[in-house]
PDB file of C-alpha atoms in Angstrom:
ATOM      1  CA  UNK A  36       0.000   0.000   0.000  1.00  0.00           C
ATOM      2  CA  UNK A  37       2.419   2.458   1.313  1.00  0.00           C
ATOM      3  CA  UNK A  38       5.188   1.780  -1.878  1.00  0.00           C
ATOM      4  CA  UNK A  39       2.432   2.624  -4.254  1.00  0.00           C
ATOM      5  CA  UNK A  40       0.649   5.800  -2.918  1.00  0.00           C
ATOM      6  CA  UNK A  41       1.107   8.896  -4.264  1.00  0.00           C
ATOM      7  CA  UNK A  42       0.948  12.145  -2.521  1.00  0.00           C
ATOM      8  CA  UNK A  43       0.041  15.451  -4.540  1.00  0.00           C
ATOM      9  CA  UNK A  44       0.549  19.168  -3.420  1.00  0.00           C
ATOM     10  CA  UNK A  45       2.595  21.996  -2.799  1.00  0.00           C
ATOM     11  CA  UNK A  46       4.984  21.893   0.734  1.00  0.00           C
ATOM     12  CA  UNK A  47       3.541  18.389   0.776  1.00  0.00           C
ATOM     13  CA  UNK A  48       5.658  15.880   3.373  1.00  0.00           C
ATOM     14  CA  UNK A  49       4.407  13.039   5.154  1.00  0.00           C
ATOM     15  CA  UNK A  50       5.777  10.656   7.933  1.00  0.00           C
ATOM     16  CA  UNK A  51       6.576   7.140   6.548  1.00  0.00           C
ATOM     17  CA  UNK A  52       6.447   5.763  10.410  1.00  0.00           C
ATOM     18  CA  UNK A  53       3.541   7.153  10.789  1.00  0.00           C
ATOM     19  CA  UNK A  54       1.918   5.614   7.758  1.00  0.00           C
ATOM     20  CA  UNK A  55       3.380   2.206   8.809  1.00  0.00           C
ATOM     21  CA  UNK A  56       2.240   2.467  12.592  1.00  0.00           C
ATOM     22  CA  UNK A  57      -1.466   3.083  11.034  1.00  0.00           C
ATOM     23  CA  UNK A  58      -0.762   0.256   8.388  1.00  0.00           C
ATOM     24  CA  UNK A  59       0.499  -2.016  11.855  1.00  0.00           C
ATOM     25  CA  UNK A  60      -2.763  -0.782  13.496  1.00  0.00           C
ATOM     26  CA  UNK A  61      -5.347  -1.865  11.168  1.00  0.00           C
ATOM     27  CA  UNK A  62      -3.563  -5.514  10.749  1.00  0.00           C
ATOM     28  CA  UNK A  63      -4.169  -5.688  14.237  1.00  0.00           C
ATOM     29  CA  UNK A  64      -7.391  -4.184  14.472  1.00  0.00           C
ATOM     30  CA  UNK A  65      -9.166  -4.348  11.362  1.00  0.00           C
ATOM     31  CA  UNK A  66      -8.244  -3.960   8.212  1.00  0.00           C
ATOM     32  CA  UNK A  67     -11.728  -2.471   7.156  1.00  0.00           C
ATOM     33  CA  UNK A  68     -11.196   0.747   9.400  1.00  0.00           C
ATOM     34  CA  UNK A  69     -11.610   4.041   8.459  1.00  0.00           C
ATOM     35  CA  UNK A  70      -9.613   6.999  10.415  1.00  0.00           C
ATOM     36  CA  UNK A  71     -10.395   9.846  10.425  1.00  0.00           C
ATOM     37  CA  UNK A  72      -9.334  13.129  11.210  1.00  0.00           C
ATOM     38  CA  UNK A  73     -10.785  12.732  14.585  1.00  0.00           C
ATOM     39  CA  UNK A  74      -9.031   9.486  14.926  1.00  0.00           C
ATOM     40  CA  UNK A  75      -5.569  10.509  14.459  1.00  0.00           C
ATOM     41  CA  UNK A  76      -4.835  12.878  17.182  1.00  0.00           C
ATOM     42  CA  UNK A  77      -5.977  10.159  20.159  1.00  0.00           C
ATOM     43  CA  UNK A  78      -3.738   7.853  17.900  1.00  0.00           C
ATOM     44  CA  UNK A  79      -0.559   9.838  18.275  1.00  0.00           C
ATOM     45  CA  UNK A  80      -1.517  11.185  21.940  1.00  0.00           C
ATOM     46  CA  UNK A  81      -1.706   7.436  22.723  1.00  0.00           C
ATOM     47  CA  UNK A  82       1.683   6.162  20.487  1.00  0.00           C
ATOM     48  CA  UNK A  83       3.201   8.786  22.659  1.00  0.00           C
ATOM     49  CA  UNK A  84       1.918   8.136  25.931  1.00  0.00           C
ATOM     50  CA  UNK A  85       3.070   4.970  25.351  1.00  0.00           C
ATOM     51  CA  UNK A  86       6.446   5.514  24.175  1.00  0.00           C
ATOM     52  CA  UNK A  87       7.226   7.306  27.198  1.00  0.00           C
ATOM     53  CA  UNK A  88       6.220   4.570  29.063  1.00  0.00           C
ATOM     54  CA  UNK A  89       8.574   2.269  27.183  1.00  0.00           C
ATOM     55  CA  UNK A  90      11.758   4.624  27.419  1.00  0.00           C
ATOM     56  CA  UNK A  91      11.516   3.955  31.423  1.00  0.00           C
ATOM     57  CA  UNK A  92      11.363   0.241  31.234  1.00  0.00           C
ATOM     58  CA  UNK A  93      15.397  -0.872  32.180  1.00  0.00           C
ATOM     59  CA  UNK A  94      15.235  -4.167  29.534  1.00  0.00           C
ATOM     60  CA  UNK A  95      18.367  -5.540  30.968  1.00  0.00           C
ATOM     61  CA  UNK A  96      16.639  -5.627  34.668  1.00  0.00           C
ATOM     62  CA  UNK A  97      13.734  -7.312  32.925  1.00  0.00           C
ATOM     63  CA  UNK A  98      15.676  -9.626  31.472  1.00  0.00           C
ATOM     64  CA  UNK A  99      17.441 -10.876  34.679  1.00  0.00           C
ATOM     65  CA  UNK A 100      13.960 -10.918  36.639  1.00  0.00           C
ATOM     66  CA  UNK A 101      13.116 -13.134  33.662  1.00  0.00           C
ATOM     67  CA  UNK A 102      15.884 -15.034  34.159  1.00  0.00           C
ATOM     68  CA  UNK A 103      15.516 -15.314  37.686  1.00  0.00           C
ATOM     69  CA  UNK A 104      12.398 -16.404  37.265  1.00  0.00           C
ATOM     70  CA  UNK A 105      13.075 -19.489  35.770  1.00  0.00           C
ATOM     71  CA  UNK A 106      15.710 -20.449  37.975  1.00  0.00           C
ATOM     72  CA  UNK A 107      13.108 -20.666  40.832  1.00  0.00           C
ATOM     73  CA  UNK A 108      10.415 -21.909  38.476  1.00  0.00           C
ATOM     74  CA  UNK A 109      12.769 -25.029  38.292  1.00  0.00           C
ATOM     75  CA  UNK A 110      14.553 -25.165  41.080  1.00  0.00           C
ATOM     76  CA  UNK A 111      13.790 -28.728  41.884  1.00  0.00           C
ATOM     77  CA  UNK A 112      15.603 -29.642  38.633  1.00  0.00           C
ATOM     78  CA  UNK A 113      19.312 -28.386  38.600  1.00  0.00           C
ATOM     79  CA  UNK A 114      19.966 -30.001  35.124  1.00  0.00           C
ATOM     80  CA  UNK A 115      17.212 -28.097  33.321  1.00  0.00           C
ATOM     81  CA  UNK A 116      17.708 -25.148  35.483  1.00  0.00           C
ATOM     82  CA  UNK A 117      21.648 -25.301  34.561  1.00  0.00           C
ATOM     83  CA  UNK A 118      20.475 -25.653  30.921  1.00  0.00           C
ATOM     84  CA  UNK A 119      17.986 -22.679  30.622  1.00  0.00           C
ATOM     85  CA  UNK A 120      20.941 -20.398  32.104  1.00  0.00           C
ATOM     86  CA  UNK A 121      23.112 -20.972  30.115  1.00  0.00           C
ATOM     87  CA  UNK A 122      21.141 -20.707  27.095  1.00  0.00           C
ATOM     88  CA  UNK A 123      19.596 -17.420  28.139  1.00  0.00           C
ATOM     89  CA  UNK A 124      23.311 -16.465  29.309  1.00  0.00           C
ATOM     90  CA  UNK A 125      24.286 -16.784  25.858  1.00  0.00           C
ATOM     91  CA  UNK A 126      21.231 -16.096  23.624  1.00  0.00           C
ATOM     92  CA  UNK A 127      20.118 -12.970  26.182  1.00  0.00           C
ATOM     93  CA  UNK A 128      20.733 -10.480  23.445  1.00  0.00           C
ATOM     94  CA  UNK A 129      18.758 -12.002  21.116  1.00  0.00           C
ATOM     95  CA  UNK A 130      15.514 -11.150  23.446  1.00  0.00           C
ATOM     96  CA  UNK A 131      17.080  -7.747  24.422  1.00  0.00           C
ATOM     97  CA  UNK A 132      18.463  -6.443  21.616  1.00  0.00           C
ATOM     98  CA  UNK A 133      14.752  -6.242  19.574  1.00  0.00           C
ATOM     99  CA  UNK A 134      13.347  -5.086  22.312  1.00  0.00           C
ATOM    100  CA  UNK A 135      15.588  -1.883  23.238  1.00  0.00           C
ATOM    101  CA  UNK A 136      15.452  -1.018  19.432  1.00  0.00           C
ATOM    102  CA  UNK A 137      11.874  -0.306  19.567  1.00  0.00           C
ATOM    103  CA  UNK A 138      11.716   2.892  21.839  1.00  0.00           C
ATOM    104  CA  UNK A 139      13.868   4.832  19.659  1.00  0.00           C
ATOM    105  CA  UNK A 140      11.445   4.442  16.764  1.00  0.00           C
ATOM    106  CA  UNK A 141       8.427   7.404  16.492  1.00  0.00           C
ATOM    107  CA  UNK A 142       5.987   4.604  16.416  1.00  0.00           C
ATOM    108  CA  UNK A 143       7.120   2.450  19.537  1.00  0.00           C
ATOM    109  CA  UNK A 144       6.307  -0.993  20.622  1.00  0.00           C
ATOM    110  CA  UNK A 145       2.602  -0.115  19.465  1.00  0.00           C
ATOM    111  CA  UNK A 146       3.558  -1.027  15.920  1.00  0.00           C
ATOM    112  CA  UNK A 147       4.817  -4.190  16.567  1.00  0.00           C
ATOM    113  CA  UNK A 148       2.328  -5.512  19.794  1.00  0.00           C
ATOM    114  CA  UNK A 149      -0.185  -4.540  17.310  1.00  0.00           C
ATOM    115  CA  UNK A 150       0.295  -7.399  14.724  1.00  0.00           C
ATOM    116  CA  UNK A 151       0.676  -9.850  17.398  1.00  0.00           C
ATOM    117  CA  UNK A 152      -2.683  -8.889  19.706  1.00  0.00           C
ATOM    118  CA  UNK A 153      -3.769 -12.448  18.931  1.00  0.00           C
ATOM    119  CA  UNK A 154      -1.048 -14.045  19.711  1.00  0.00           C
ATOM    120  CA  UNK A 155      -1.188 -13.430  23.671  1.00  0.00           C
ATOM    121  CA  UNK A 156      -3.845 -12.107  26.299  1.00  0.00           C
ATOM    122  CA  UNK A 157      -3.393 -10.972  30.113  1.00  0.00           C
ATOM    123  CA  UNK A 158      -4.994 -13.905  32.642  1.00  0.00           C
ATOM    124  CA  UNK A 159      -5.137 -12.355  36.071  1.00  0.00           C
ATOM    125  CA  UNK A 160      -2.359  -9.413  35.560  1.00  0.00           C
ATOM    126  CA  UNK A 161      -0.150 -12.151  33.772  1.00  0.00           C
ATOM    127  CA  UNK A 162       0.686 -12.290  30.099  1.00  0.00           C
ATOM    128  CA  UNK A 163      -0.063 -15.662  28.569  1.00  0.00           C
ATOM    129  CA  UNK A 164       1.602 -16.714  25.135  1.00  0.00           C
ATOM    130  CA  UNK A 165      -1.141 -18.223  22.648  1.00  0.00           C
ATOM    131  CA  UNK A 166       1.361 -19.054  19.872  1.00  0.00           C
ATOM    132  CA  UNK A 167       5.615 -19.874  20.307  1.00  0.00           C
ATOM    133  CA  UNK A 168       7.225 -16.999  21.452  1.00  0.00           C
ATOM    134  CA  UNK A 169      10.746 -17.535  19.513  1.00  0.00           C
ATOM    135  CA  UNK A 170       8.367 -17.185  16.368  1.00  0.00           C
ATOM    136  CA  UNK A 171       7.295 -13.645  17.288  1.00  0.00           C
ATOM    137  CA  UNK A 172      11.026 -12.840  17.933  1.00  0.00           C
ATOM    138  CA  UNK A 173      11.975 -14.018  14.676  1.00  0.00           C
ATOM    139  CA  UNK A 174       9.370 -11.765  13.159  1.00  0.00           C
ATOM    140  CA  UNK A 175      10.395  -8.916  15.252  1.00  0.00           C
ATOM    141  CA  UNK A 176      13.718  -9.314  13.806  1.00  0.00           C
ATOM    142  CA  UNK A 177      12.807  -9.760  10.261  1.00  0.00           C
ATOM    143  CA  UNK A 178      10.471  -6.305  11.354  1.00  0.00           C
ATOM    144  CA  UNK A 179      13.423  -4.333  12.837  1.00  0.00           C
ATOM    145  CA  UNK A 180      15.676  -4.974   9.318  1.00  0.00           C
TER     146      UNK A 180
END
């Protein structure tokens, strides 16, 4: 959509994150809706709102509560617990690098949680994976290039 449209006008210029937030959005949402003027400005007042929100989030503390996590999850198993520390210890960047990309960008995490809204929901303040996880890391990657 967005490599085809054409824009006509004098002092004309237009945001291409913008567009592709919106374009994120409707996959998401639904891809029959119609913004409007009226629709924009909550749009950007809440893309910011939660942007700022996301430049306060230390992803390298997260990580090692996530990490943490796991070790007491399976504390009654030192082999697996061995196992998932090292492979965090040496994949950790993998998870963190993505992630501490996306604040930087004008349309934050929005764009890319959007997509996915299916793919998870929150059960009693806790955020509950409905499809692989590594899969919507690889296609955060293949996003973020």
């Amino acid at each position: 959509m967005l490599s085809s449209t054409t824009l006509r006008g004098s002092n004309l210029a237009t945001n291409l994150e913008f567009h592709y937030g919106l374009v994120n959005w409707f996959l998401g949402q639904n891809v029959m809706a119609k913004p409007t003027t009226r629709f924009v400005v909550p749009y950007l007042t809440l893309v910011g709102r939660l942007k700022e929100e996301a430049n306060k989030i230390d992803y390298v503390y997260a990580f090692l509560a996530m990490k943490k996590h796991y070790a007491t999850l399976y504390s009654a198993e030192p082999e697996i617990r061995k196992a998932i520390s090292e492979t965090l210890d040496r994949k950790g960047t993998l998870i963190t690098r993505p992630i501490e990309k996306l604040p930087g960008r004008s349309a934050p995490p929005r764009r890319l949680a959007e997509p996915h809204r299916k793919n998870f929901k929150l059960q009693d303040g806790k955020l509950v994976w409905l499809r692989n996880p590594l899969v919507i890391l690889e296609e955060t990657y293949e996003y973020l290039t």
